[in-house]
Structure formats: structure tokens, C-alpha cells
Amino acid sequence: RFKEWHRIISGCFIHLNYTHLILNMIALYSFGVFVENSFDYVFHEKGRLLYVLLYFGGVIFADIPSLIKDRNNQQSTGLGASGGVSAVVFAAILLNPFSKIYLMFIPIGIPSFVFGPLYVAYCIYMDNYGHQHKTGITLIDNASHSAHLWGSVFGFIFPIIFAPWLFMRFIGLLTNGAIS
């Protein structure tokens, strides 16, 4: 609104509260180590740079729809690292679709290729209907589901841009895994 474009990046260093920060950092660490090592293997000397670009690119890409939608909303905060963290999580799904994702307090792991579409559907639903559910139940959770969604999209597509064969590998893993 006031041409403070630096907020697109600086917002990822500010969080709503300690719980928000801790959850983002746990997710980033849990998936980030695998993705960073995989990027080193796949992209060699460019791996670390591409990993950093994945994270910050996810932050920026995820914020663009909210910036457009909320351009005149002075109450919009645009804070947190969720877009970048979602990008890292979905890069991990691309790289290892059969890894298990464990949600808090649920002892059973969900295969990441199942978790991914469910998570995207949840983000779309919450972004569109979360604040105005027809049953009268308020589903406000102060999360930017749009940032989660677009960060996820970015994280899945970004590695494919630099190594298109990763998509065919992903499809091959799903196909072969379903057969065996």
C-alpha cells in the first residue's frame, strides 16, 4: 500500500506468536534437511543456491495472491514463513512421494502423495469458505491458507523447472509403487 516492497521478504521473519514460529521451524527443519541434501545431489554445485531460492521464492510467490486480494485491506498482516515452508514440504513430496508425513498427535504416517492433494484441497476450501461456513461454524484460524496453497504449488513446480526429469521420476515412482 505504501510501496514498502521489502515487506514481501521481511514478513517471513515475523510471526504471529511463538507457536506459529516454532511450528514453521519444526516443519522447515523436518523437511528442509532432506530437500537440501537432495538438491545437492540433483543439482550439484547449484543445489544450495536453488534451495535458498526455493524457500524465498516460495515466500514471495505465495504472497502475491494475498497482496492482490488484500491490497486495500489495512488489517492484512502478511506475516510468517508458511509459503516458504510449504514450498519445501512440497519439494520433498516431489522428491519422495512415498515418505510418510506425521501430523501432530496422530501416530500413523500418511504417504506424502496422499497428504499433498488432501492438503491442497484443505487450503483451497479454507481460503474460500473458512471464514463464512454455511453451518454458522466459524473456522477462523488466523492462517493464510492462500500462502500455504501457493507455496505448495511453487515448491512442487520449482525443482521441475531446473530438472524436468523430476516430474517423470515422480510419475514413475507413483506408477511403480502402485503396481508393487
Coordinates of N, CA, C and O in Angstrom, one line a residue:
R1 N 0.8 -1.2 0.0 CA 0.0 0.0 0.0 C 0.9 1.3 0.0 O 0.5 2.2 -0.7
F2 N 1.9 1.3 0.8 CA 2.8 2.4 0.8 C 4.1 2.2 0.1 O 5.1 2.8 0.5
K3 N 4.1 1.3 -0.9 CA 5.3 0.9 -1.7 C 6.4 0.4 -0.8 O 7.6 0.5 -1.1
E4 N 6.0 -0.3 0.3 CA 7.0 -1.0 1.2 C 7.2 -2.4 0.7 O 6.9 -3.4 1.4
W5 N 7.8 -2.5 -0.5 CA 8.0 -3.8 -1.1 C 8.9 -4.8 -0.3 O 8.8 -6.0 -0.5
H6 N 9.7 -4.2 0.6 CA 10.6 -5.1 1.4 C 9.8 -6.0 2.3 O 10.3 -7.1 2.7
R7 N 8.5 -5.7 2.5 CA 7.7 -6.5 3.4 C 7.4 -7.9 2.8 O 7.0 -8.8 3.6
I8 N 7.5 -8.0 1.5 CA 7.3 -9.3 0.9 C 8.3 -10.3 1.4 O 7.9 -11.5 1.7
I9 N 9.5 -9.9 1.7 CA 10.5 -10.8 2.2 C 10.6 -10.7 3.8 O 10.6 -11.7 4.5
S10 N 10.5 -9.5 4.3 CA 10.7 -9.3 5.7 C 9.6 -10.0 6.5 O 9.8 -10.4 7.7
G11 N 8.4 -10.1 5.9 CA 7.3 -10.8 6.6 C 7.6 -12.2 7.0 O 7.0 -12.7 8.0
C12 N 8.5 -12.9 6.3 CA 8.8 -14.3 6.6 C 9.6 -14.4 7.9 O 9.8 -15.5 8.4
F13 N 10.1 -13.3 8.4 CA 10.9 -13.3 9.6 C 10.1 -12.9 10.8 O 10.6 -12.9 11.9
I14 N 8.8 -12.5 10.6 CA 8.0 -12.1 11.7 C 6.8 -13.1 11.8 O 6.2 -13.5 10.8
H15 N 6.5 -13.5 13.0 CA 5.4 -14.5 13.2 C 4.4 -14.0 14.1 O 4.7 -13.1 15.0
L16 N 3.2 -14.5 14.1 CA 2.1 -14.1 14.9 C 2.4 -14.3 16.4 O 2.1 -13.5 17.2
N17 N 3.0 -15.5 16.7 CA 3.3 -15.8 18.1 C 4.4 -16.9 18.1 O 4.8 -17.4 17.0
Y18 N 4.9 -17.3 19.2 CA 5.9 -18.3 19.3 C 5.4 -19.7 18.8 O 6.2 -20.4 18.2
T19 N 4.2 -20.0 19.0 CA 3.7 -21.3 18.4 C 3.8 -21.3 16.9 O 4.2 -22.3 16.3
H20 N 3.4 -20.2 16.3 CA 3.5 -20.1 14.8 C 4.9 -20.2 14.4 O 5.2 -21.0 13.4
L21 N 5.8 -19.5 15.0 CA 7.3 -19.6 14.7 C 7.8 -21.0 14.9 O 8.4 -21.6 14.0
I22 N 7.5 -21.6 16.0 CA 8.0 -23.0 16.3 C 7.5 -24.0 15.4 O 8.2 -24.9 14.9
L23 N 6.2 -24.0 15.0 CA 5.6 -24.9 14.1 C 6.3 -24.8 12.7 O 6.6 -25.8 12.0
N24 N 6.4 -23.5 12.3 CA 7.1 -23.3 11.0 C 8.5 -23.8 11.0 O 9.0 -24.5 10.0
M25 N 9.2 -23.6 12.0 CA 10.7 -24.0 12.1 C 10.8 -25.5 12.2 O 11.7 -26.1 11.6
I26 N 9.9 -26.2 13.0 CA 9.9 -27.7 13.0 C 9.7 -28.3 11.6 O 10.4 -29.2 11.2
A27 N 8.7 -27.7 10.9 CA 8.4 -28.2 9.6 C 9.5 -28.0 8.6 O 9.9 -28.8 7.9
L28 N 10.1 -26.8 8.7 CA 11.2 -26.4 7.9 C 12.4 -27.3 8.1 O 13.0 -27.9 7.2
Y29 N 12.7 -27.6 9.4 CA 13.8 -28.5 9.7 C 13.5 -29.9 9.3 O 14.4 -30.6 8.7
S30 N 12.3 -30.4 9.6 CA 11.9 -31.8 9.3 C 12.1 -32.1 7.8 O 12.5 -33.2 7.5
F31 N 11.6 -31.2 7.0 CA 11.7 -31.5 5.5 C 12.9 -30.8 4.9 O 13.4 -31.3 3.8
G32 N 13.4 -29.7 5.4 CA 14.5 -29.0 4.8 C 15.8 -29.7 4.7 O 16.5 -29.6 3.7
V33 N 16.1 -30.5 5.7 CA 17.4 -31.3 5.6 C 17.3 -32.2 4.5 O 18.3 -32.3 3.7
F34 N 16.2 -33.0 4.3 CA 16.1 -33.9 3.2 C 16.2 -33.2 1.8 O 16.9 -33.6 0.9
V35 N 15.4 -32.1 1.7 CA 15.4 -31.3 0.4 C 16.7 -30.7 0.1 O 17.2 -30.8 -1.0
E36 N 17.4 -30.1 1.1 CA 18.7 -29.5 0.9 C 19.7 -30.6 0.4 O 20.4 -30.4 -0.6
N37 N 19.7 -31.7 1.1 CA 20.6 -32.8 0.6 C 20.3 -33.4 -0.7 O 21.1 -33.6 -1.6
S38 N 19.0 -33.5 -1.0 CA 18.5 -33.9 -2.3 C 18.9 -32.9 -3.4 O 19.3 -33.3 -4.5
F39 N 18.7 -31.6 -3.1 CA 19.1 -30.6 -4.1 C 20.6 -30.7 -4.4 O 21.1 -30.5 -5.5
D40 N 21.4 -30.9 -3.3 CA 22.9 -31.1 -3.5 C 23.2 -32.2 -4.5 O 24.0 -32.1 -5.4
Y41 N 22.4 -33.3 -4.3 CA 22.7 -34.5 -5.2 C 22.2 -34.2 -6.6 O 22.9 -34.5 -7.6
V42 N 21.0 -33.7 -6.7 CA 20.4 -33.5 -8.1 C 21.0 -32.3 -8.8 O 21.3 -32.4 -10.0
F43 N 21.3 -31.2 -8.2 CA 21.7 -30.0 -8.8 C 23.2 -29.7 -8.6 O 23.7 -28.7 -9.1
H44 N 23.9 -30.6 -7.9 CA 25.4 -30.5 -7.6 C 25.7 -29.1 -7.0 O 25.1 -28.8 -6.0
E45 N 26.6 -28.4 -7.6 CA 27.1 -27.1 -7.0 C 26.0 -26.1 -7.0 O 26.2 -25.1 -6.2
K46 N 25.0 -26.2 -7.7 CA 23.9 -25.2 -7.6 C 22.8 -25.5 -6.6 O 21.9 -24.8 -6.4
G47 N 23.0 -26.7 -6.0 CA 22.0 -27.2 -5.0 C 21.6 -26.3 -3.9 O 20.4 -26.0 -3.6
R48 N 22.6 -25.8 -3.2 CA 22.4 -24.9 -2.1 C 21.7 -23.6 -2.5 O 20.8 -23.1 -1.8
L49 N 22.2 -23.0 -3.6 CA 21.6 -21.8 -4.1 C 20.1 -22.0 -4.5 O 19.2 -21.2 -4.1
L50 N 19.8 -23.1 -5.2 CA 18.5 -23.4 -5.5 C 17.6 -23.7 -4.3 O 16.4 -23.4 -4.3
Y51 N 18.2 -24.3 -3.3 CA 17.4 -24.5 -2.1 C 17.0 -23.2 -1.4 O 15.8 -23.0 -1.0
V52 N 17.9 -22.2 -1.4 CA 17.6 -20.9 -0.8 C 16.5 -20.2 -1.7 O 15.6 -19.6 -1.2
L53 N 16.7 -20.3 -3.0 CA 15.7 -19.8 -4.0 C 14.4 -20.4 -3.8 O 13.3 -19.8 -4.0
L54 N 14.3 -21.7 -3.6 CA 13.1 -22.4 -3.3 C 12.4 -21.8 -2.1 O 11.2 -21.5 -2.2
Y55 N 13.1 -21.6 -1.0 CA 12.5 -21.1 0.2 C 12.0 -19.7 0.0 O 10.8 -19.4 0.2
F56 N 12.8 -18.8 -0.4 CA 12.5 -17.4 -0.6 C 11.5 -17.2 -1.8 O 10.7 -16.3 -1.7
G57 N 11.7 -17.9 -2.8 CA 10.8 -17.9 -3.9 C 9.4 -18.3 -3.5 O 8.4 -17.7 -3.9
G58 N 9.3 -19.3 -2.7 CA 8.0 -19.8 -2.1 C 7.4 -18.7 -1.3 O 6.2 -18.5 -1.4
V59 N 8.2 -18.0 -0.5 CA 7.6 -16.9 0.3 C 7.0 -15.8 -0.6 O 5.9 -15.4 -0.4
I60 N 7.8 -15.4 -1.6 CA 7.3 -14.3 -2.5 C 6.1 -14.8 -3.3 O 5.1 -14.1 -3.4
F61 N 6.3 -15.9 -4.0 CA 5.2 -16.5 -4.8 C 3.9 -16.6 -4.0 O 2.8 -16.3 -4.5
A62 N 4.0 -17.1 -2.8 CA 2.8 -17.4 -2.0 C 2.1 -16.1 -1.6 O 0.9 -16.1 -1.3
D63 N 2.9 -15.0 -1.5 CA 2.3 -13.7 -1.0 C 1.6 -13.0 -2.1 O 0.8 -12.1 -1.8
I64 N 1.9 -13.2 -3.4 CA 1.4 -12.4 -4.5 C -0.1 -12.5 -4.5 O -0.8 -11.4 -4.6
P65 N -0.8 -13.6 -4.4 CA -2.3 -13.6 -4.5 C -2.9 -12.8 -3.3 O -3.8 -12.0 -3.5
S66 N -2.3 -12.9 -2.1 CA -2.8 -12.1 -1.0 C -2.5 -10.6 -1.1 O -3.4 -9.8 -0.8
L67 N -1.4 -10.3 -1.7 CA -1.1 -8.9 -2.0 C -2.2 -8.3 -2.9 O -2.6 -7.2 -2.7
I68 N -2.5 -9.0 -3.9 CA -3.5 -8.5 -4.9 C -4.9 -8.5 -4.2 O -5.6 -7.5 -4.3
K69 N -5.3 -9.5 -3.5 CA -6.6 -9.6 -2.9 C -6.8 -8.6 -1.8 O -7.8 -8.0 -1.7
D70 N -5.7 -8.4 -1.0 CA -5.8 -7.5 0.2 C -5.1 -6.2 0.0 O -4.8 -5.5 1.0
R71 N -5.0 -5.7 -1.2 CA -4.2 -4.5 -1.5 C -4.8 -3.3 -0.8 O -4.1 -2.4 -0.5
N72 N -6.1 -3.3 -0.5 CA -6.7 -2.1 0.1 C -7.1 -2.5 1.6 O -7.8 -1.7 2.2
N73 N -6.7 -3.6 2.1 CA -7.1 -4.0 3.4 C -5.9 -3.6 4.4 O -4.9 -4.3 4.4
Q74 N -6.2 -2.6 5.2 CA -5.1 -2.2 6.1 C -4.9 -3.2 7.3 O -3.9 -3.1 8.0
Q75 N -5.9 -4.1 7.5 CA -5.8 -5.1 8.6 C -4.9 -6.3 8.2 O -4.5 -7.1 9.0
S76 N -4.6 -6.4 6.9 CA -3.9 -7.6 6.4 C -2.4 -7.5 6.9 O -1.8 -6.4 6.8
T77 N -1.9 -8.6 7.5 CA -0.6 -8.5 8.0 C 0.5 -9.1 7.2 O 1.6 -8.6 7.1
G78 N 0.2 -10.2 6.5 CA 1.2 -10.9 5.6 C 2.4 -11.2 6.3 O 3.5 -10.9 5.9
L79 N 2.3 -12.0 7.4 CA 3.5 -12.4 8.1 C 3.6 -13.9 8.2 O 2.7 -14.6 8.0
G80 N 4.8 -14.3 8.5 CA 5.1 -15.8 8.6 C 5.8 -16.3 7.4 O 6.0 -15.7 6.4
A81 N 6.3 -17.5 7.6 CA 7.2 -18.2 6.6 C 6.4 -19.3 6.0 O 7.0 -20.2 5.3
S82 N 5.1 -19.4 6.1 CA 4.4 -20.5 5.6 C 4.5 -20.8 4.2 O 4.5 -22.0 3.7
G83 N 4.6 -19.8 3.3 CA 4.7 -20.0 1.9 C 6.0 -20.7 1.6 O 6.1 -21.7 0.8
G84 N 7.1 -20.3 2.2 CA 8.4 -20.9 2.0 C 8.5 -22.3 2.6 O 9.0 -23.2 2.0
V85 N 7.9 -22.5 3.8 CA 7.9 -23.8 4.4 C 7.0 -24.8 3.5 O 7.4 -25.9 3.3
S86 N 5.9 -24.3 3.1 CA 5.1 -25.2 2.2 C 5.8 -25.5 0.9 O 5.7 -26.7 0.4
A87 N 6.6 -24.6 0.4 CA 7.4 -24.9 -0.8 C 8.4 -26.0 -0.5 O 8.5 -26.9 -1.3
V88 N 9.0 -26.0 0.6 CA 10.0 -27.0 1.0 C 9.3 -28.3 1.2 O 9.8 -29.4 0.7
V89 N 8.1 -28.3 1.8 CA 7.4 -29.6 2.1 C 7.0 -30.2 0.7 O 7.1 -31.4 0.5
F90 N 6.5 -29.4 -0.2 CA 6.0 -30.0 -1.5 C 7.2 -30.4 -2.4 O 7.0 -31.2 -3.2
A91 N 8.3 -29.7 -2.2 CA 9.5 -30.2 -2.9 C 9.9 -31.6 -2.4 O 10.3 -32.5 -3.2
A92 N 9.8 -31.8 -1.1 CA 10.0 -33.1 -0.5 C 9.0 -34.2 -1.0 O 9.4 -35.3 -1.3
I93 N 7.8 -33.8 -1.2 CA 6.8 -34.7 -1.8 C 7.2 -35.1 -3.2 O 7.1 -36.3 -3.6
L94 N 7.6 -34.1 -4.0 CA 8.0 -34.4 -5.4 C 9.2 -35.4 -5.4 O 9.2 -36.3 -6.1
L95 N 10.1 -35.2 -4.5 CA 11.4 -35.9 -4.4 C 11.2 -37.3 -3.8 O 11.9 -38.3 -4.2
N96 N 10.2 -37.5 -2.9 CA 10.0 -38.8 -2.3 C 8.5 -38.9 -2.0 O 8.1 -38.8 -0.8
P97 N 7.7 -39.3 -3.0 CA 6.3 -39.3 -2.8 C 5.8 -40.4 -1.8 O 4.6 -40.4 -1.4
F98 N 6.6 -41.4 -1.5 CA 6.2 -42.5 -0.6 C 6.7 -42.2 0.9 O 6.4 -43.1 1.7
S99 N 7.3 -41.1 1.1 CA 7.7 -40.9 2.5 C 6.4 -40.7 3.3 O 5.4 -40.3 2.8
K100 N 6.6 -40.9 4.6 CA 5.4 -40.7 5.5 C 5.4 -39.3 6.1 O 6.5 -38.9 6.6
I101 N 4.3 -38.7 6.2 CA 4.1 -37.4 6.9 C 3.3 -37.7 8.1 O 2.2 -38.3 8.0
Y102 N 3.8 -37.3 9.2 CA 3.2 -37.5 10.5 C 2.6 -36.1 11.0 O 3.4 -35.2 11.1
L103 N 1.4 -36.1 11.3 CA 0.8 -34.9 11.9 C 0.8 -35.0 13.4 O 0.8 -36.1 13.9
M104 N 0.8 -33.9 14.0 CA 0.8 -33.9 15.5 C -0.3 -34.7 16.1 O -1.4 -34.7 15.7
F105 N 0.1 -35.5 17.1 CA -0.8 -36.3 17.8 C -1.5 -37.4 17.0 O -2.4 -38.1 17.5
I106 N -1.0 -37.7 15.8 CA -1.5 -38.8 15.0 C -0.4 -39.8 14.8 O 0.6 -39.4 14.1
P107 N -0.4 -40.9 15.4 CA 0.8 -41.8 15.3 C 1.0 -42.5 14.0 O 2.0 -43.2 13.7
I108 N 0.0 -42.4 13.1 CA 0.1 -43.1 11.8 C 0.5 -42.1 10.7 O 0.0 -41.1 10.5
G109 N 1.6 -42.5 10.0 CA 2.1 -41.7 8.9 C 1.2 -41.8 7.7 O 0.7 -42.8 7.3
I110 N 1.1 -40.6 7.0 CA 0.3 -40.6 5.8 C 1.3 -40.5 4.6 O 2.2 -39.7 4.6
P111 N 1.2 -41.4 3.6 CA 2.1 -41.3 2.5 C 2.0 -39.9 1.9 O 0.9 -39.3 1.7
S112 N 3.1 -39.3 1.6 CA 3.1 -37.9 1.1 C 2.3 -37.7 -0.1 O 1.7 -36.6 -0.3
F113 N 2.3 -38.7 -1.0 CA 1.5 -38.5 -2.3 C 0.0 -38.4 -2.0 O -0.8 -37.9 -2.8
V114 N -0.4 -38.9 -0.8 CA -1.8 -38.8 -0.4 C -2.0 -37.5 0.4 O -3.0 -36.8 0.2
F115 N -1.1 -37.2 1.2 CA -1.1 -35.9 2.0 C -1.2 -34.7 1.1 O -2.0 -33.8 1.4
G116 N -0.4 -34.7 0.1 CA -0.3 -33.5 -0.8 C -1.6 -33.0 -1.3 O -2.0 -31.9 -1.1
P117 N -2.3 -33.9 -2.1 CA -3.6 -33.5 -2.6 C -4.7 -33.1 -1.5 O -5.5 -32.2 -1.6
L118 N -4.6 -33.9 -0.4 CA -5.6 -33.5 0.7 C -5.3 -32.2 1.3 O -6.2 -31.4 1.6
Y119 N -4.0 -31.9 1.5 CA -3.6 -30.6 2.0 C -4.0 -29.4 1.1 O -4.5 -28.4 1.5
V120 N -3.7 -29.6 -0.2 CA -4.1 -28.6 -1.2 C -5.6 -28.4 -1.2 O -6.1 -27.3 -1.2
A121 N -6.4 -29.5 -1.1 CA -7.9 -29.4 -1.1 C -8.3 -28.6 0.2 O -9.2 -27.7 0.1
Y122 N -7.7 -28.9 1.3 CA -8.0 -28.2 2.6 C -7.7 -26.7 2.5 O -8.5 -25.9 2.9
C123 N -6.5 -26.4 1.9 CA -6.1 -25.0 1.7 C -7.1 -24.2 0.8 O -7.5 -23.1 1.1
I124 N -7.5 -24.9 -0.3 CA -8.5 -24.2 -1.2 C -9.8 -24.0 -0.4 O -10.4 -22.9 -0.5
Y125 N -10.3 -25.0 0.3 CA -11.5 -24.9 1.0 C -11.5 -23.8 2.0 O -12.3 -23.0 2.1
M126 N -10.4 -23.8 2.9 CA -10.3 -22.9 3.9 C -10.1 -21.4 3.4 O -10.6 -20.5 4.0
D127 N -9.4 -21.3 2.3 CA -9.2 -20.0 1.7 C -10.5 -19.4 1.2 O -10.7 -18.2 1.3
N128 N -11.3 -20.3 0.6 CA -12.6 -19.8 0.1 C -13.8 -19.8 1.0 O -14.6 -18.9 0.9
Y129 N -13.8 -20.7 2.0 CA -15.0 -20.8 2.8 C -14.7 -20.8 4.3 O -15.6 -20.9 5.1
G130 N -13.5 -20.8 4.7 CA -13.1 -20.9 6.1 C -13.7 -19.9 7.0 O -14.0 -20.1 8.2
H131 N -14.0 -18.7 6.5 CA -14.4 -17.6 7.4 C -16.0 -17.4 7.3 O -16.5 -16.6 8.0
Q132 N -16.6 -18.2 6.4 CA -18.0 -18.0 6.2 C -18.8 -19.3 6.0 O -19.6 -19.4 5.1
H133 N -18.5 -20.3 6.8 CA -19.1 -21.6 6.6 C -20.6 -21.5 6.8 O -21.1 -20.9 7.7
K134 N -21.3 -22.2 5.9 CA -22.8 -22.0 5.9 C -23.5 -22.7 7.1 O -24.6 -22.4 7.4
T135 N -22.8 -23.5 7.9 CA -23.4 -24.1 9.1 C -23.3 -23.1 10.2 O -23.9 -23.4 11.3
G136 N -22.7 -22.0 10.0 CA -22.6 -21.0 11.1 C -21.4 -21.2 12.0 O -21.1 -20.4 12.9
I137 N -20.6 -22.3 11.7 CA -19.4 -22.5 12.5 C -18.3 -21.7 12.0 O -18.0 -21.6 10.8
T138 N -17.7 -20.9 12.8 CA -16.5 -20.1 12.4 C -15.3 -20.9 12.4 O -14.9 -21.5 13.4
L139 N -14.6 -20.9 11.3 CA -13.4 -21.7 11.1 C -12.1 -20.9 11.0 O -11.2 -21.2 10.4
I140 N -12.2 -19.7 11.7 CA -11.0 -18.8 11.6 C -9.9 -19.3 12.4 O -10.0 -19.6 13.6
D141 N -8.7 -19.4 11.8 CA -7.6 -19.9 12.5 C -6.3 -19.0 12.3 O -5.2 -19.4 12.6
N142 N -6.6 -17.8 11.8 CA -5.5 -16.9 11.5 C -4.4 -17.3 10.6 O -3.3 -16.8 10.6
A143 N -4.6 -18.4 9.8 CA -3.6 -18.9 8.9 C -4.0 -18.3 7.5 O -5.1 -18.2 7.1
S144 N -2.9 -18.0 6.8 CA -3.1 -17.6 5.4 C -3.1 -18.9 4.5 O -2.1 -19.4 4.1
H145 N -4.3 -19.4 4.3 CA -4.4 -20.7 3.5 C -4.0 -20.4 2.1 O -3.5 -21.4 1.4
S146 N -4.1 -19.2 1.6 CA -3.7 -18.9 0.3 C -2.2 -19.0 0.2 O -1.6 -19.5 -0.8
A147 N -1.5 -18.5 1.2 CA 0.0 -18.7 1.2 C 0.4 -20.1 1.3 O 1.4 -20.5 0.6
H148 N -0.3 -20.9 2.1 CA 0.1 -22.4 2.1 C -0.1 -23.0 0.7 O 0.7 -23.8 0.3
L149 N -1.3 -22.7 0.1 CA -1.6 -23.2 -1.2 C -0.5 -22.9 -2.2 O 0.0 -23.7 -2.9
W150 N -0.3 -21.6 -2.4 CA 0.6 -21.1 -3.5 C 2.1 -21.5 -3.2 O 2.8 -21.7 -4.1
G151 N 2.4 -21.5 -1.9 CA 3.8 -22.0 -1.6 C 3.9 -23.5 -2.0 O 5.0 -23.9 -2.5
S152 N 2.9 -24.3 -1.7 CA 2.9 -25.7 -2.1 C 3.0 -25.9 -3.6 O 3.8 -26.7 -4.1
V153 N 2.3 -25.1 -4.4 CA 2.4 -25.1 -5.8 C 3.8 -24.8 -6.3 O 4.4 -25.5 -7.1
F154 N 4.3 -23.7 -5.7 CA 5.7 -23.3 -6.1 C 6.7 -24.4 -5.8 O 7.6 -24.7 -6.6
G155 N 6.6 -25.0 -4.6 CA 7.5 -26.0 -4.2 C 7.5 -27.2 -5.0 O 8.6 -27.9 -5.2
F156 N 6.4 -27.6 -5.6 CA 6.3 -28.7 -6.4 C 6.9 -28.4 -7.8 O 7.6 -29.2 -8.4
I157 N 6.6 -27.2 -8.3 CA 7.0 -26.9 -9.7 C 8.4 -26.4 -9.8 O 9.1 -26.7 -10.8
F158 N 8.9 -25.6 -8.8 CA 10.2 -25.0 -8.9 C 11.4 -26.0 -9.2 O 12.1 -25.8 -10.2
P159 N 11.5 -27.2 -8.6 CA 12.5 -28.1 -8.9 C 12.4 -28.6 -10.4 O 13.4 -28.9 -11.0
I160 N 11.2 -28.8 -10.8 CA 10.9 -29.3 -12.1 C 11.4 -28.4 -13.2 O 11.9 -28.8 -14.3
I161 N 11.3 -27.1 -12.9 CA 11.8 -26.1 -13.9 C 13.3 -26.3 -14.2 O 13.7 -26.2 -15.3
F162 N 14.1 -26.6 -13.2 CA 15.5 -26.8 -13.3 C 15.9 -28.2 -13.7 O 17.0 -28.5 -14.1
A163 N 15.0 -29.2 -13.4 CA 15.3 -30.6 -13.8 C 14.0 -31.2 -14.2 O 13.3 -31.9 -13.4
P164 N 13.5 -31.0 -15.4 CA 12.2 -31.5 -15.9 C 12.0 -33.0 -15.7 O 10.9 -33.5 -15.5
W165 N 13.1 -33.8 -15.7 CA 13.0 -35.2 -15.5 C 12.5 -35.6 -14.1 O 12.0 -36.7 -13.9
L166 N 12.5 -34.7 -13.2 CA 12.0 -35.0 -11.8 C 10.5 -35.3 -11.9 O 10.0 -36.1 -11.1
F167 N 9.8 -34.7 -12.8 CA 8.3 -34.9 -12.9 C 8.1 -36.4 -13.4 O 7.2 -37.1 -12.8
M168 N 8.8 -36.8 -14.4 CA 8.6 -38.1 -14.9 C 9.1 -39.2 -13.9 O 8.5 -40.2 -13.7
R169 N 10.1 -38.8 -13.1 CA 10.6 -39.7 -12.0 C 9.4 -39.8 -11.0 O 9.2 -40.9 -10.5
F170 N 8.8 -38.7 -10.6 CA 7.7 -38.7 -9.7 C 6.6 -39.6 -10.2 O 6.1 -40.4 -9.4
I171 N 6.2 -39.4 -11.4 CA 5.1 -40.3 -12.0 C 5.5 -41.7 -12.0 O 4.7 -42.6 -11.7
G172 N 6.8 -42.0 -12.4 CA 7.3 -43.4 -12.4 C 7.3 -44.0 -11.0 O 6.9 -45.2 -10.9
L173 N 7.7 -43.2 -10.0 CA 7.6 -43.7 -8.6 C 6.2 -44.1 -8.2 O 5.9 -45.1 -7.6
L174 N 5.2 -43.2 -8.5 CA 3.8 -43.4 -8.2 C 3.3 -44.7 -8.9 O 2.6 -45.5 -8.3
T175 N 3.6 -44.8 -10.2 CA 3.2 -45.9 -11.0 C 3.8 -47.2 -10.5 O 3.1 -48.2 -10.3
N176 N 5.1 -47.2 -10.3 CA 5.7 -48.5 -9.9 C 5.3 -48.8 -8.5 O 5.2 -50.0 -8.1
G177 N 5.1 -47.8 -7.6 CA 4.7 -48.1 -6.3 C 3.3 -48.6 -6.2 O 3.0 -49.5 -5.3
A178 N 2.5 -48.2 -7.1 CA 1.1 -48.7 -7.1 C 1.0 -50.1 -7.6 O 0.2 -50.9 -7.2
I179 N 2.0 -50.5 -8.5 CA 2.0 -51.8 -9.1 C 2.5 -52.8 -8.0 O 2.0 -53.9 -7.9
S180 N 3.6 -52.4 -7.3 CA 4.2 -53.4 -6.4 C 3.5 -53.6 -5.1 O 2.5 -53.1 -4.8

